[in-house]
PDB file of C-alpha atoms and ligand atoms in Angstrom:
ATOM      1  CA  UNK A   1     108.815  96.149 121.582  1.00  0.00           C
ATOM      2  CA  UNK A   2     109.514  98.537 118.314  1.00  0.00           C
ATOM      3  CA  UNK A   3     107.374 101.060 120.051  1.00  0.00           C
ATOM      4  CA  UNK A   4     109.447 101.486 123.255  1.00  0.00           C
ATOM      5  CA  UNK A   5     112.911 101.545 121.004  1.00  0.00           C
ATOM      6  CA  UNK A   6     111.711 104.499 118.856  1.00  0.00           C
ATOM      7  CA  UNK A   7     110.569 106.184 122.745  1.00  0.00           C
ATOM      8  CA  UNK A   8     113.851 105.747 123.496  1.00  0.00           C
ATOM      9  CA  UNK A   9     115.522 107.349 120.868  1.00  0.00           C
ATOM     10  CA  UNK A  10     113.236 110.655 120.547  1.00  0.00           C
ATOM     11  CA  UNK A  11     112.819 111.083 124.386  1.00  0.00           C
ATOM     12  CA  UNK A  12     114.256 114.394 125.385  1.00  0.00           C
ATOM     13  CA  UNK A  13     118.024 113.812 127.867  1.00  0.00           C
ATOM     14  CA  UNK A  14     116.643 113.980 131.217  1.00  0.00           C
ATOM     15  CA  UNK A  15     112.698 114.317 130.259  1.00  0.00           C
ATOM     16  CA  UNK A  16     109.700 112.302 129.970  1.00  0.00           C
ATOM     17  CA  UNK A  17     110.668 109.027 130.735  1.00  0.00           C
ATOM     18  CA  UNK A  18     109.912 109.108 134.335  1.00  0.00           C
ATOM     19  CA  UNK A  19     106.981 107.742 135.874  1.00  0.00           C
ATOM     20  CA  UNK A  20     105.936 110.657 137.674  1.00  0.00           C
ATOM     21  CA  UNK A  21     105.454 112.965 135.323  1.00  0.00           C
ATOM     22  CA  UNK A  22     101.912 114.281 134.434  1.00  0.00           C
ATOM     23  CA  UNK A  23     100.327 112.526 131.539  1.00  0.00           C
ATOM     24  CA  UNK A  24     100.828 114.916 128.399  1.00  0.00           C
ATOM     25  CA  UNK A  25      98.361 115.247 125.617  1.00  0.00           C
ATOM     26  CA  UNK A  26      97.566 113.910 122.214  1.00  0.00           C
ATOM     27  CA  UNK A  27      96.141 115.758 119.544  1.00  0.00           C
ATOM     28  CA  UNK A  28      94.645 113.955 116.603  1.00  0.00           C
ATOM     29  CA  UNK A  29      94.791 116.459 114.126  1.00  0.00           C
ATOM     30  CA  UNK A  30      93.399 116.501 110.445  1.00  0.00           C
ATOM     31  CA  UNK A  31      95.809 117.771 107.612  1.00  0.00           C
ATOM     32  CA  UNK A  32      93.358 118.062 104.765  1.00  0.00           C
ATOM     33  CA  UNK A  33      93.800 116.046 101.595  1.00  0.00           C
ATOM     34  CA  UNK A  34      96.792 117.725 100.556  1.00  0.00           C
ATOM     35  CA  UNK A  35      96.463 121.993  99.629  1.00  0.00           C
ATOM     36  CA  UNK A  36      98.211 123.475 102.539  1.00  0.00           C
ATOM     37  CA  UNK A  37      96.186 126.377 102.360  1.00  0.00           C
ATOM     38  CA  UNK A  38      92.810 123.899 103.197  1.00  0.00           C
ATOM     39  CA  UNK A  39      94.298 122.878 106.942  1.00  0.00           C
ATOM     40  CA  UNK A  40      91.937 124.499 110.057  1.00  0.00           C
ATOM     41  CA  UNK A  41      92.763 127.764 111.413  1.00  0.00           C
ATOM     42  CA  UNK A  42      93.460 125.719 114.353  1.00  0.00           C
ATOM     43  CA  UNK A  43      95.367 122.587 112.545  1.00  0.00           C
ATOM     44  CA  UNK A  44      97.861 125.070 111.501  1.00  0.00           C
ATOM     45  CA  UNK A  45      98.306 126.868 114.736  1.00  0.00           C
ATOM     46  CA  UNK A  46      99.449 123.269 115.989  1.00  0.00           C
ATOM     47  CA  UNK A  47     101.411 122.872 113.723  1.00  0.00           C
ATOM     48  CA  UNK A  48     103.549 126.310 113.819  1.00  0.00           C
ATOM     49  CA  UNK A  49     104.381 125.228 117.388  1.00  0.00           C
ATOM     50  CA  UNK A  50     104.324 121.508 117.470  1.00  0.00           C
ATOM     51  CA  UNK A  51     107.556 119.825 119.073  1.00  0.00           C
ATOM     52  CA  UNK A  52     106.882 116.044 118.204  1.00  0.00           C
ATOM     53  CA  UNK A  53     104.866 114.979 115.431  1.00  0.00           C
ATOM     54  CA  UNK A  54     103.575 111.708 114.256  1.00  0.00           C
ATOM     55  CA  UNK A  55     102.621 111.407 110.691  1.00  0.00           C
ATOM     56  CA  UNK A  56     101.036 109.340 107.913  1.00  0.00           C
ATOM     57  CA  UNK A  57     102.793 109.134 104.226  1.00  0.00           C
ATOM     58  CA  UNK A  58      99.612 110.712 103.266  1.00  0.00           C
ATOM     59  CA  UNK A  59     100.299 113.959 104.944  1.00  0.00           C
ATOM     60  CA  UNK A  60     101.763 115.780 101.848  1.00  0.00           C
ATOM     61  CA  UNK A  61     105.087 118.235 101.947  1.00  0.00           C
ATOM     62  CA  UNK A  62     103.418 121.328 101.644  1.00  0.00           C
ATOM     63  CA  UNK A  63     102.042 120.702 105.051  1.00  0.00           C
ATOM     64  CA  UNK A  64     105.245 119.321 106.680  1.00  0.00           C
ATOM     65  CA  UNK A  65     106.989 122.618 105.411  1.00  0.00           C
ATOM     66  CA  UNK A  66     104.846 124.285 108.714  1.00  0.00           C
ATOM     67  CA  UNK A  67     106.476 122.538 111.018  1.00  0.00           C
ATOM     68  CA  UNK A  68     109.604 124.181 113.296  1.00  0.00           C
ATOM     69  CA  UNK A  69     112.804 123.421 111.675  1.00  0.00           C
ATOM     70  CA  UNK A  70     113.991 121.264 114.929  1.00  0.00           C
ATOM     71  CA  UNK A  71     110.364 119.834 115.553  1.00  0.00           C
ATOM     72  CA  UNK A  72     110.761 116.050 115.921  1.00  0.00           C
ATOM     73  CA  UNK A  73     109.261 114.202 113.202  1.00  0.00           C
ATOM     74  CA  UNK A  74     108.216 109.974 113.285  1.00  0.00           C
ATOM     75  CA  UNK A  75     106.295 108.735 109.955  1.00  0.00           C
ATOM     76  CA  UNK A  76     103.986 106.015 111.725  1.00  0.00           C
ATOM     77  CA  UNK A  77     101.911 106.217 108.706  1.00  0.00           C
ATOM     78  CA  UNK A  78     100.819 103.581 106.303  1.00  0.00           C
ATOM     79  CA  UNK A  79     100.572 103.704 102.658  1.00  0.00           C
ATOM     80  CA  UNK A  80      97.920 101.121 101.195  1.00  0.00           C
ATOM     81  CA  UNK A  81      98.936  98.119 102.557  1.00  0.00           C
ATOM     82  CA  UNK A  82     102.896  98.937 103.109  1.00  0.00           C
ATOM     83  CA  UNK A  83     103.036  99.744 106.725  1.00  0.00           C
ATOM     84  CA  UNK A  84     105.572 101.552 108.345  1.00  0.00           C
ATOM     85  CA  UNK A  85     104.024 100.366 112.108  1.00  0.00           C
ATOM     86  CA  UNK A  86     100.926  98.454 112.799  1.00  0.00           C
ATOM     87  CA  UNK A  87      98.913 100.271 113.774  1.00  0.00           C
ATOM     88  CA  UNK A  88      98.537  98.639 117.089  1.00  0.00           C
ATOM     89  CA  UNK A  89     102.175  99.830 117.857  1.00  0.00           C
ATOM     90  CA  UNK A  90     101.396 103.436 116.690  1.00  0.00           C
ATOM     91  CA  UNK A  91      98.264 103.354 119.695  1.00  0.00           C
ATOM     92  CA  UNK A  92     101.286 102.032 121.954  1.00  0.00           C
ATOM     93  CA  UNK A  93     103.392 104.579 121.229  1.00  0.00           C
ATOM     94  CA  UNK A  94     100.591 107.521 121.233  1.00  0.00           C
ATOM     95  CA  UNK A  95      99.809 105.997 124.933  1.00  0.00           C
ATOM     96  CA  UNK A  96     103.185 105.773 125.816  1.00  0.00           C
ATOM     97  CA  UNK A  97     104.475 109.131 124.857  1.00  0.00           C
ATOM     98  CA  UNK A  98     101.316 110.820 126.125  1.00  0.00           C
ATOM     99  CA  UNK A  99     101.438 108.739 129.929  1.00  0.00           C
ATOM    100  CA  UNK A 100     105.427 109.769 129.401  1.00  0.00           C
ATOM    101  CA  UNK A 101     103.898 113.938 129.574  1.00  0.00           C
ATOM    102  CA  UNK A 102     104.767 114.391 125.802  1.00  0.00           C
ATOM    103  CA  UNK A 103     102.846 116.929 124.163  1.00  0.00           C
ATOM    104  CA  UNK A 104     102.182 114.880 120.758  1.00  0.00           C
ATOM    105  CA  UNK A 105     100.309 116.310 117.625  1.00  0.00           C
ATOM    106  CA  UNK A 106      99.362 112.841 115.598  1.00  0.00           C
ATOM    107  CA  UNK A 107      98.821 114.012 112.118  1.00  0.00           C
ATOM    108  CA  UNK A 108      96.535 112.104 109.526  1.00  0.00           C
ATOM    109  CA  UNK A 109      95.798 113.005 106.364  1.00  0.00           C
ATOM    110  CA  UNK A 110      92.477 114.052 106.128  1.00  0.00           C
ATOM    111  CA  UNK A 111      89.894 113.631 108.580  1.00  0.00           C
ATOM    112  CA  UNK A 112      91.382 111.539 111.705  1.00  0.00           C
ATOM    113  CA  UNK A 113      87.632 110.207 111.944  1.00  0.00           C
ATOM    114  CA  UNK A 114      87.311 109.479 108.219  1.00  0.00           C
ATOM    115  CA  UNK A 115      88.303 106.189 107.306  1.00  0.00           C
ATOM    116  CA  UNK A 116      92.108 107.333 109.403  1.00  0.00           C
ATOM    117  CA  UNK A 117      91.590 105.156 112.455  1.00  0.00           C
ATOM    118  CA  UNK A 118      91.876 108.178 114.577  1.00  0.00           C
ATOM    119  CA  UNK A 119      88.831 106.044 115.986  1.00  0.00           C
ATOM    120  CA  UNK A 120      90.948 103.679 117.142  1.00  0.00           C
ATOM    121  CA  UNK A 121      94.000 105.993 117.671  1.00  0.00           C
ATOM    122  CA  UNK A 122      91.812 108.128 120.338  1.00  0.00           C
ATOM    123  CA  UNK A 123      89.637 104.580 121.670  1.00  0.00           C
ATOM    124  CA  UNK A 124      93.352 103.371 122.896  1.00  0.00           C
ATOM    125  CA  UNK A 125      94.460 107.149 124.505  1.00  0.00           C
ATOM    126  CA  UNK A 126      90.603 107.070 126.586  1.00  0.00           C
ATOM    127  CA  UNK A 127      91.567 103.730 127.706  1.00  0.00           C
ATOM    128  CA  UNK A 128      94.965 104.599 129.008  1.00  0.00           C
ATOM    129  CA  UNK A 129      93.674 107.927 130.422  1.00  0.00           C
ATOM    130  CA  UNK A 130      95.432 110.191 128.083  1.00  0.00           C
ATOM    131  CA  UNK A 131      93.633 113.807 127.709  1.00  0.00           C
ATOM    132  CA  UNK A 132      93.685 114.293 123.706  1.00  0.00           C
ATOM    133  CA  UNK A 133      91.722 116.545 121.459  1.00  0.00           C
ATOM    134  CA  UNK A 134      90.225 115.671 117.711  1.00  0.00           C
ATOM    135  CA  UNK A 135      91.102 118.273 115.001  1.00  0.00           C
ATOM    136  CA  UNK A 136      88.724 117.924 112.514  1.00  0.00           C
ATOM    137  CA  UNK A 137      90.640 118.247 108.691  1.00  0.00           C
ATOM    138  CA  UNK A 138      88.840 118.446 105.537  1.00  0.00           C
ATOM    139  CA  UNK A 139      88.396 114.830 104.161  1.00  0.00           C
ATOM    140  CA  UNK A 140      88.980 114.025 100.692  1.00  0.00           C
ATOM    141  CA  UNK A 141      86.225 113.350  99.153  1.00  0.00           C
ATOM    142  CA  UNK A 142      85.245 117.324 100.048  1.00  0.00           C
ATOM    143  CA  UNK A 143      88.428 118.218  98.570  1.00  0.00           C
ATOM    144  CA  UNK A 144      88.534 116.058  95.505  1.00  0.00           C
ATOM    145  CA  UNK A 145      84.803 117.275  94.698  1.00  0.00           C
ATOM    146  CA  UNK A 146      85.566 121.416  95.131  1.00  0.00           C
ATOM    147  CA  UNK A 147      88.591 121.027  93.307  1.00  0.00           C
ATOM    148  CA  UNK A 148      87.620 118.500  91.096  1.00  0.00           C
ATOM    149  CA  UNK A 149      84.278 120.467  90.482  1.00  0.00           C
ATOM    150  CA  UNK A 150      82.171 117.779  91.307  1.00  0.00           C
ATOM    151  CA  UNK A 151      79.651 118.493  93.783  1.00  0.00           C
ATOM    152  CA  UNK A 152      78.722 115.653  96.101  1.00  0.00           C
ATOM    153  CA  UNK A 153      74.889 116.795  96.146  1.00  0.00           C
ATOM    154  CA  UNK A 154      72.867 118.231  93.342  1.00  0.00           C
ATOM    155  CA  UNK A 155      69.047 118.900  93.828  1.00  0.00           C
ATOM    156  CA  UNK A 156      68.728 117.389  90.074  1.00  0.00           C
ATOM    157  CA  UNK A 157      71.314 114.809  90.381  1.00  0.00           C
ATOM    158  CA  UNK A 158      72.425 113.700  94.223  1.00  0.00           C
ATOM    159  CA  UNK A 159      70.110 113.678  96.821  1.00  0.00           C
ATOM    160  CA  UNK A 160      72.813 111.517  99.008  1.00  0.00           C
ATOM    161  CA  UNK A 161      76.626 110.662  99.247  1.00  0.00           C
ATOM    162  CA  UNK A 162      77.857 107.664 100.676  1.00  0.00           C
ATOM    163  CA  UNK A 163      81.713 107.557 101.676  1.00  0.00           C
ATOM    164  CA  UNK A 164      82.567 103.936 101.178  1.00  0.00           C
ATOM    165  CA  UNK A 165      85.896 101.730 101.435  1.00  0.00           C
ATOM    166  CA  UNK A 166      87.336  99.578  98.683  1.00  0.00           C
ATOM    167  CA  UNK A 167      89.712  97.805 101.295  1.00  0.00           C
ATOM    168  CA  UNK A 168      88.040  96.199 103.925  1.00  0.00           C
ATOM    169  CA  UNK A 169      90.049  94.073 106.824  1.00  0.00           C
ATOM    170  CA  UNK A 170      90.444  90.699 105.899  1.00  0.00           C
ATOM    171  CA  UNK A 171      87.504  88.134 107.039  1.00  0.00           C
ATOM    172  CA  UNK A 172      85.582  91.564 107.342  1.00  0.00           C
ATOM    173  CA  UNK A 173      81.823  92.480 106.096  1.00  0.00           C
ATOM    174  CA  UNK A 174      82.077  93.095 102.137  1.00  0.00           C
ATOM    175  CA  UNK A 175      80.404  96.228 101.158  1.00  0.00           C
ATOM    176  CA  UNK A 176      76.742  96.666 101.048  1.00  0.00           C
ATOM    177  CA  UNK A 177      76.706  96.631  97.099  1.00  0.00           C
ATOM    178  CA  UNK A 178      73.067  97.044  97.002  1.00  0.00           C
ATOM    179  CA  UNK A 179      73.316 100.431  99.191  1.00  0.00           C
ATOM    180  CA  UNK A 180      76.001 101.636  97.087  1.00  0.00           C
ATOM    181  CA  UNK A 181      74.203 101.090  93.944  1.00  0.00           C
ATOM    182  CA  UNK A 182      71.349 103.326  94.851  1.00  0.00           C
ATOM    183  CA  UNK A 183      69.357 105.722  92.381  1.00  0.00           C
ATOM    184  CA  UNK A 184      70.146 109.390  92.867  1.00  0.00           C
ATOM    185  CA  UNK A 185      73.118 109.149  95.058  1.00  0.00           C
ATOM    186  CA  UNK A 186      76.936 109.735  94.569  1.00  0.00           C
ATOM    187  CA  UNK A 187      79.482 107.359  95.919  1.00  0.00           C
ATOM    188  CA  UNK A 188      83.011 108.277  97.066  1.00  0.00           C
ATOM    189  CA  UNK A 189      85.300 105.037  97.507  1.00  0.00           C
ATOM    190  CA  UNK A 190      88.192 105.531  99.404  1.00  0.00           C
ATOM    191  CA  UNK A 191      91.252 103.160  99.253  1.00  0.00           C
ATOM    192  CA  UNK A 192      89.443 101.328  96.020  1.00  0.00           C
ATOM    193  CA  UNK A 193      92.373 102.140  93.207  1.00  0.00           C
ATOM    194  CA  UNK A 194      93.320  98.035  93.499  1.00  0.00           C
ATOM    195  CA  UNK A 195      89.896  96.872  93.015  1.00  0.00           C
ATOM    196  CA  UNK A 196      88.246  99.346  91.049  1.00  0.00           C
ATOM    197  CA  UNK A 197      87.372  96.719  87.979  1.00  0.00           C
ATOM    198  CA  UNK A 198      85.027  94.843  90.737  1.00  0.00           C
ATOM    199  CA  UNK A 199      84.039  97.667  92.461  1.00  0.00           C
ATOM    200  CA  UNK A 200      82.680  98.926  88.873  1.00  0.00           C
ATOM    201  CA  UNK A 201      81.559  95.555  88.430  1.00  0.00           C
ATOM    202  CA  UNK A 202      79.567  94.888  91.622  1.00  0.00           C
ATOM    203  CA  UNK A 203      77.944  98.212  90.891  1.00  0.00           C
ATOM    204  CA  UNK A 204      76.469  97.210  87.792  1.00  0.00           C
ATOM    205  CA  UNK A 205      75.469  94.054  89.178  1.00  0.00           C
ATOM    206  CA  UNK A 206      73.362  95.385  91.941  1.00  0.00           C
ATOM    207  CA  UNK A 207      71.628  97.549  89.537  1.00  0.00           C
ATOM    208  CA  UNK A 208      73.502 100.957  88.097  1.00  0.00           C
ATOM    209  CA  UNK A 209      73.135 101.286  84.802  1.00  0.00           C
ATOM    210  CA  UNK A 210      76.435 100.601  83.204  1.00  0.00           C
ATOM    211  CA  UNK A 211      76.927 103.714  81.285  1.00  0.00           C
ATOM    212  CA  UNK A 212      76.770 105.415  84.881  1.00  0.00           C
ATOM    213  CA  UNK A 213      79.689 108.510  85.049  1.00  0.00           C
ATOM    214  CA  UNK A 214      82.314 107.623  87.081  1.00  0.00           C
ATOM    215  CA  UNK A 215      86.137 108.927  88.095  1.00  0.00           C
ATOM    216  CA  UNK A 216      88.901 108.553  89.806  1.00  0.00           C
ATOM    217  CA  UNK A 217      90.654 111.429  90.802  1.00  0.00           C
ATOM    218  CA  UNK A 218      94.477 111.077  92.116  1.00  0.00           C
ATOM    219  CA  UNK A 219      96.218 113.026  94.648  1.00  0.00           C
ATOM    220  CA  UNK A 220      93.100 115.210  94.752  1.00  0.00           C
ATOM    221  CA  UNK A 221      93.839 119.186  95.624  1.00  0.00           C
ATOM    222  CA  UNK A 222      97.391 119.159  95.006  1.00  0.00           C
ATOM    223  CA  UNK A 223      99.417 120.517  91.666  1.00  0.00           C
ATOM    224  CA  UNK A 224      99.644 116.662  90.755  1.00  0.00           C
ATOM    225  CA  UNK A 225      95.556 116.174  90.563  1.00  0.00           C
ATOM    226  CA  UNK A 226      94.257 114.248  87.758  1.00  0.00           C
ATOM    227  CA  UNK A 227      90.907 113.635  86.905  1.00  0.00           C
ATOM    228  CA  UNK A 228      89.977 110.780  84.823  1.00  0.00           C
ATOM    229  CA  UNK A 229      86.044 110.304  83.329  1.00  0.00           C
ATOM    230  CA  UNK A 230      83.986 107.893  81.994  1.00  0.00           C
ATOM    231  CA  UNK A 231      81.522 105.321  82.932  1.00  0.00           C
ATOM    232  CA  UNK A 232      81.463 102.455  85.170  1.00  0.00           C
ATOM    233  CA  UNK A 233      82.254 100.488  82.247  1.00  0.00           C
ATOM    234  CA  UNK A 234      84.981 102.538  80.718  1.00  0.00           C
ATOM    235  CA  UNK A 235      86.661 103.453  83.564  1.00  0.00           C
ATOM    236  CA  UNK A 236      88.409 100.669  84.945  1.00  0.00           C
ATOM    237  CA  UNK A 237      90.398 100.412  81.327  1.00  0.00           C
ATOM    238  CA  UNK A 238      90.636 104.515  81.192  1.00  0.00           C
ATOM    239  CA  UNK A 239      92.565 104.226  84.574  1.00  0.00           C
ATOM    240  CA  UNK A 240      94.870 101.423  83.816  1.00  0.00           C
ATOM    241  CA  UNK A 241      95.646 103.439  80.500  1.00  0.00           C
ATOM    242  CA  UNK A 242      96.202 106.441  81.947  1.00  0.00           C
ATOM    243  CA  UNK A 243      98.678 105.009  84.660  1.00  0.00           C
ATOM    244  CA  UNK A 244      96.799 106.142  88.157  1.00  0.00           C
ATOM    245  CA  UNK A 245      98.359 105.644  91.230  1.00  0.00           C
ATOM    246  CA  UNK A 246      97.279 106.167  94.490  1.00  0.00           C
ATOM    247  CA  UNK A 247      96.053 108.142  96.738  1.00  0.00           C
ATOM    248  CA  UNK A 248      92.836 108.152  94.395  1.00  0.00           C
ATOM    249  CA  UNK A 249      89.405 108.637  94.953  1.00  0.00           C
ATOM    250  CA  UNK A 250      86.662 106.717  93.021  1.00  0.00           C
ATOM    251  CA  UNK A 251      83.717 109.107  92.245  1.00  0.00           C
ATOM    252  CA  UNK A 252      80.296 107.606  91.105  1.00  0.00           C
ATOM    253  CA  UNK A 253      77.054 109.308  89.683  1.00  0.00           C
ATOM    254  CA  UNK A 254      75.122 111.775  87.866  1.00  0.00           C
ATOM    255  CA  UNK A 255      77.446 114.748  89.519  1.00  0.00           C
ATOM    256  CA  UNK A 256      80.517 113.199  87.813  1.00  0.00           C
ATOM    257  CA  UNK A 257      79.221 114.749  84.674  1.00  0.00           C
ATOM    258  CA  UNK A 258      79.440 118.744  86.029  1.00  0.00           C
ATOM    259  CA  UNK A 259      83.587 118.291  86.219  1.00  0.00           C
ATOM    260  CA  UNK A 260      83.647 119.032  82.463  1.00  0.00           C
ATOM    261  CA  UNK A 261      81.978 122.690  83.334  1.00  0.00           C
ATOM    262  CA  UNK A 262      83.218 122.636  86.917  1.00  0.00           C
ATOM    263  CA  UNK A 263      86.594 121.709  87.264  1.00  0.00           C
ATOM    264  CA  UNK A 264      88.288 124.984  87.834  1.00  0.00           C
ATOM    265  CA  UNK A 265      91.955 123.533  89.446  1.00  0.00           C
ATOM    266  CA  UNK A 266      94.868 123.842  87.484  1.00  0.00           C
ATOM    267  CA  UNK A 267      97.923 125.049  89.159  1.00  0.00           C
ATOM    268  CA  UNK A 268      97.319 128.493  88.129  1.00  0.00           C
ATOM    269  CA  UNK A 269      94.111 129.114  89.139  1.00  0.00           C
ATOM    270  CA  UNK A 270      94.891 128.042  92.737  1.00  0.00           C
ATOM    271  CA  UNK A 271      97.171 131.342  92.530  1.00  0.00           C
ATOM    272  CA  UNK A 272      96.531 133.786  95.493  1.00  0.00           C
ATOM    273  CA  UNK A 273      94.131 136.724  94.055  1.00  0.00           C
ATOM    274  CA  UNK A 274      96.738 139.022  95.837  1.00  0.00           C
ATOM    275  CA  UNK A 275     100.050 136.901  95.348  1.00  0.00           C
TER     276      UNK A 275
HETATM  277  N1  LIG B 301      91.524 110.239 106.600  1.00  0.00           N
HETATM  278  C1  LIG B 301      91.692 110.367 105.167  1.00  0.00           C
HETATM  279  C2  LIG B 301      91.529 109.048 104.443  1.00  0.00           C
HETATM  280  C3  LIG B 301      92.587 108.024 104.769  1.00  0.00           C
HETATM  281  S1  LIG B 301      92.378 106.547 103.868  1.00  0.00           S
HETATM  282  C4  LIG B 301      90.698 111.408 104.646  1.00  0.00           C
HETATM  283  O1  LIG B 301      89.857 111.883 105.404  1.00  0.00           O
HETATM  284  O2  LIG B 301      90.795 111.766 103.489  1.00  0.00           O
HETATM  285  C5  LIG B 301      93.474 106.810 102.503  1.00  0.00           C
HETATM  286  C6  LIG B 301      92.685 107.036 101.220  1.00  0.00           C
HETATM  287  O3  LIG B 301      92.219 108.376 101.160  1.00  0.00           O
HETATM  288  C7  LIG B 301      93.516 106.876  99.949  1.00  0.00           C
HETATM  289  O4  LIG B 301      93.639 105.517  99.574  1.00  0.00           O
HETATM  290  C8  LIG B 301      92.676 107.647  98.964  1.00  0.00           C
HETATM  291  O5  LIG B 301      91.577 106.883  98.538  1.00  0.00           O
HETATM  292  C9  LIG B 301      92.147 108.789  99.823  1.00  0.00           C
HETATM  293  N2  LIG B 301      92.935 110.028  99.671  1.00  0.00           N
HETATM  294  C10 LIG B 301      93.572 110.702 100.632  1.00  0.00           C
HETATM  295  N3  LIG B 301      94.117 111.840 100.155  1.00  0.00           N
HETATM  296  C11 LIG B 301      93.795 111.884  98.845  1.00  0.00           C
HETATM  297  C12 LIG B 301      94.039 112.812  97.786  1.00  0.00           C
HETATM  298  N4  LIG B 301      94.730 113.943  97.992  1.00  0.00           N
HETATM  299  N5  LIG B 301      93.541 112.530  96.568  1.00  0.00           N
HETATM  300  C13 LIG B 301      92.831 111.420  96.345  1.00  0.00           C
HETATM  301  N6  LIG B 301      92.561 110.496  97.289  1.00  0.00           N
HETATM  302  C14 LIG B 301      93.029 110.731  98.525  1.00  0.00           C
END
């Protein structure tokens, strides 16, 4: 099993891999959506004295830089559909390290509880008896709209949001079109970048009018955000133009419009006001 191999090679000489050792702990911590400077108080505290880390691709540089020099490091992480372990073998080796008394920090980009399967991540350690703690990070779509300058509620514009998925598992539900394509709500679509021509589409169909303002907004909070505007029926063409890769958010409704007065980001203005 790959899980036990990679055990193998990271386990400490004469440590964990004993039976009789006390169960460790797992803590499924959130690394924000990218800004260093937007981890938890407590996320980086972790993270200044973690010893063994698991990460996703997502979790950017700047936030890897806070690690110890000689912390150990294992990308588990999966990037769209290009997955380094399933994730099956990534709750393995969570259990595994945690029954072996490792003291693990699992870090997801993110929220862990946002679309991250820390659901499933922390469902496996219950089951196996592993203590672990949940370290909330701010999600994307939070960072995307502050930095993007699109608010996700606006008393004249938003009275919802709806975080949706563009990828769903295969043989899964499709999306509730008709909920997304509500009056007077803003939709954030996670993972939708490789179906955002239907995802515009279906919107339309189930009722939003076509000249709706939509974005996408790629690699949201860092220096490399771009934000690219239009409408759902300009925007699947803008985005192909304009070359965006993932990660990207898709951004739907009325509050789209505000980024033009808004969006504050650039690389300069995230400057320090002392530094
Ligand atoms: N747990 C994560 C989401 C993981 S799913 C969270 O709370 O944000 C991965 C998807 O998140 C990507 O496909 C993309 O849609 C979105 N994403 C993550 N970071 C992003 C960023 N910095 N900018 C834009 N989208 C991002």
């Amino acid at each position: 099993m790959r899980s036990m191999k990679i055990h193998a090679a990271i386990a400490q000489p004469g440590g964990a891999a004993g039976s009789t050792r006390a169960p460790g702990k797992v803590w499924l911590v959130g690394a924000g959506p990218g800004d260093p400077d937007l981890l938890t108080v407590k996320a980086a505290r972790l993270l200044s004295s973690a010893r063994l880390v698991l990460h996703d691709h997502l979790v950017g540089a700047g936030v890897l830089a806070l690690l110890p020099r000689d912390a150990r490091r294992i990308c588990v992480g999966k990037r769209d559909r290009r997955h380094t372990l399933p994730q099956e073998e990534t709750n393995a080796l969570l259990v595994e390290l945690g029954l072996a008394g490792e003291q693990v920090v699992r870090l997801k980009g993110g929220d862990p509880y946002v679309f991250g399967r820390g659901g499933e991540e922390a469902l496996a350690l219950a089951a196996a008896g592993v203590p672990f703690e949940i370290v909330p990070g701010i999600t994307s779509a939070q960072g995307m709209s502050a930095y993007a300058g699109i608010p996700l509620t606006h008393r004249d514009h938003a009275s919802s949001v709806v975080f949706a998925t563009g990828h769903c598992r295969e043989g899964g539900a499709a999306p509730d079109w008709a909920a997304l394509a509500r009056p007077h709500q803003t939709v954030v679509i996670y993972m939708g970048l490789g179906t955002l021509p239907a995802i515009c589409r279906q919107l339309v169909a189930h009722g939003l009018a076509a000249d709706t303002p939509a974005a996408v907004v790629e690699q949201a909070t860092t220096p490399g955000q771009r934000v690219v505007a239009g409408t759902l029926l300009t925007l699947p063409l803008l985005a192909q133009a304009q070359a965006v890769a993932a990660p990207a958010l898709i951004v739907v409704g009325e509050v789209v419009r505000l980024h033009n007065t808004l969006g504050w980001f650039t690389q300069a203005a995230s400057a320090r006001p002392n530094g």
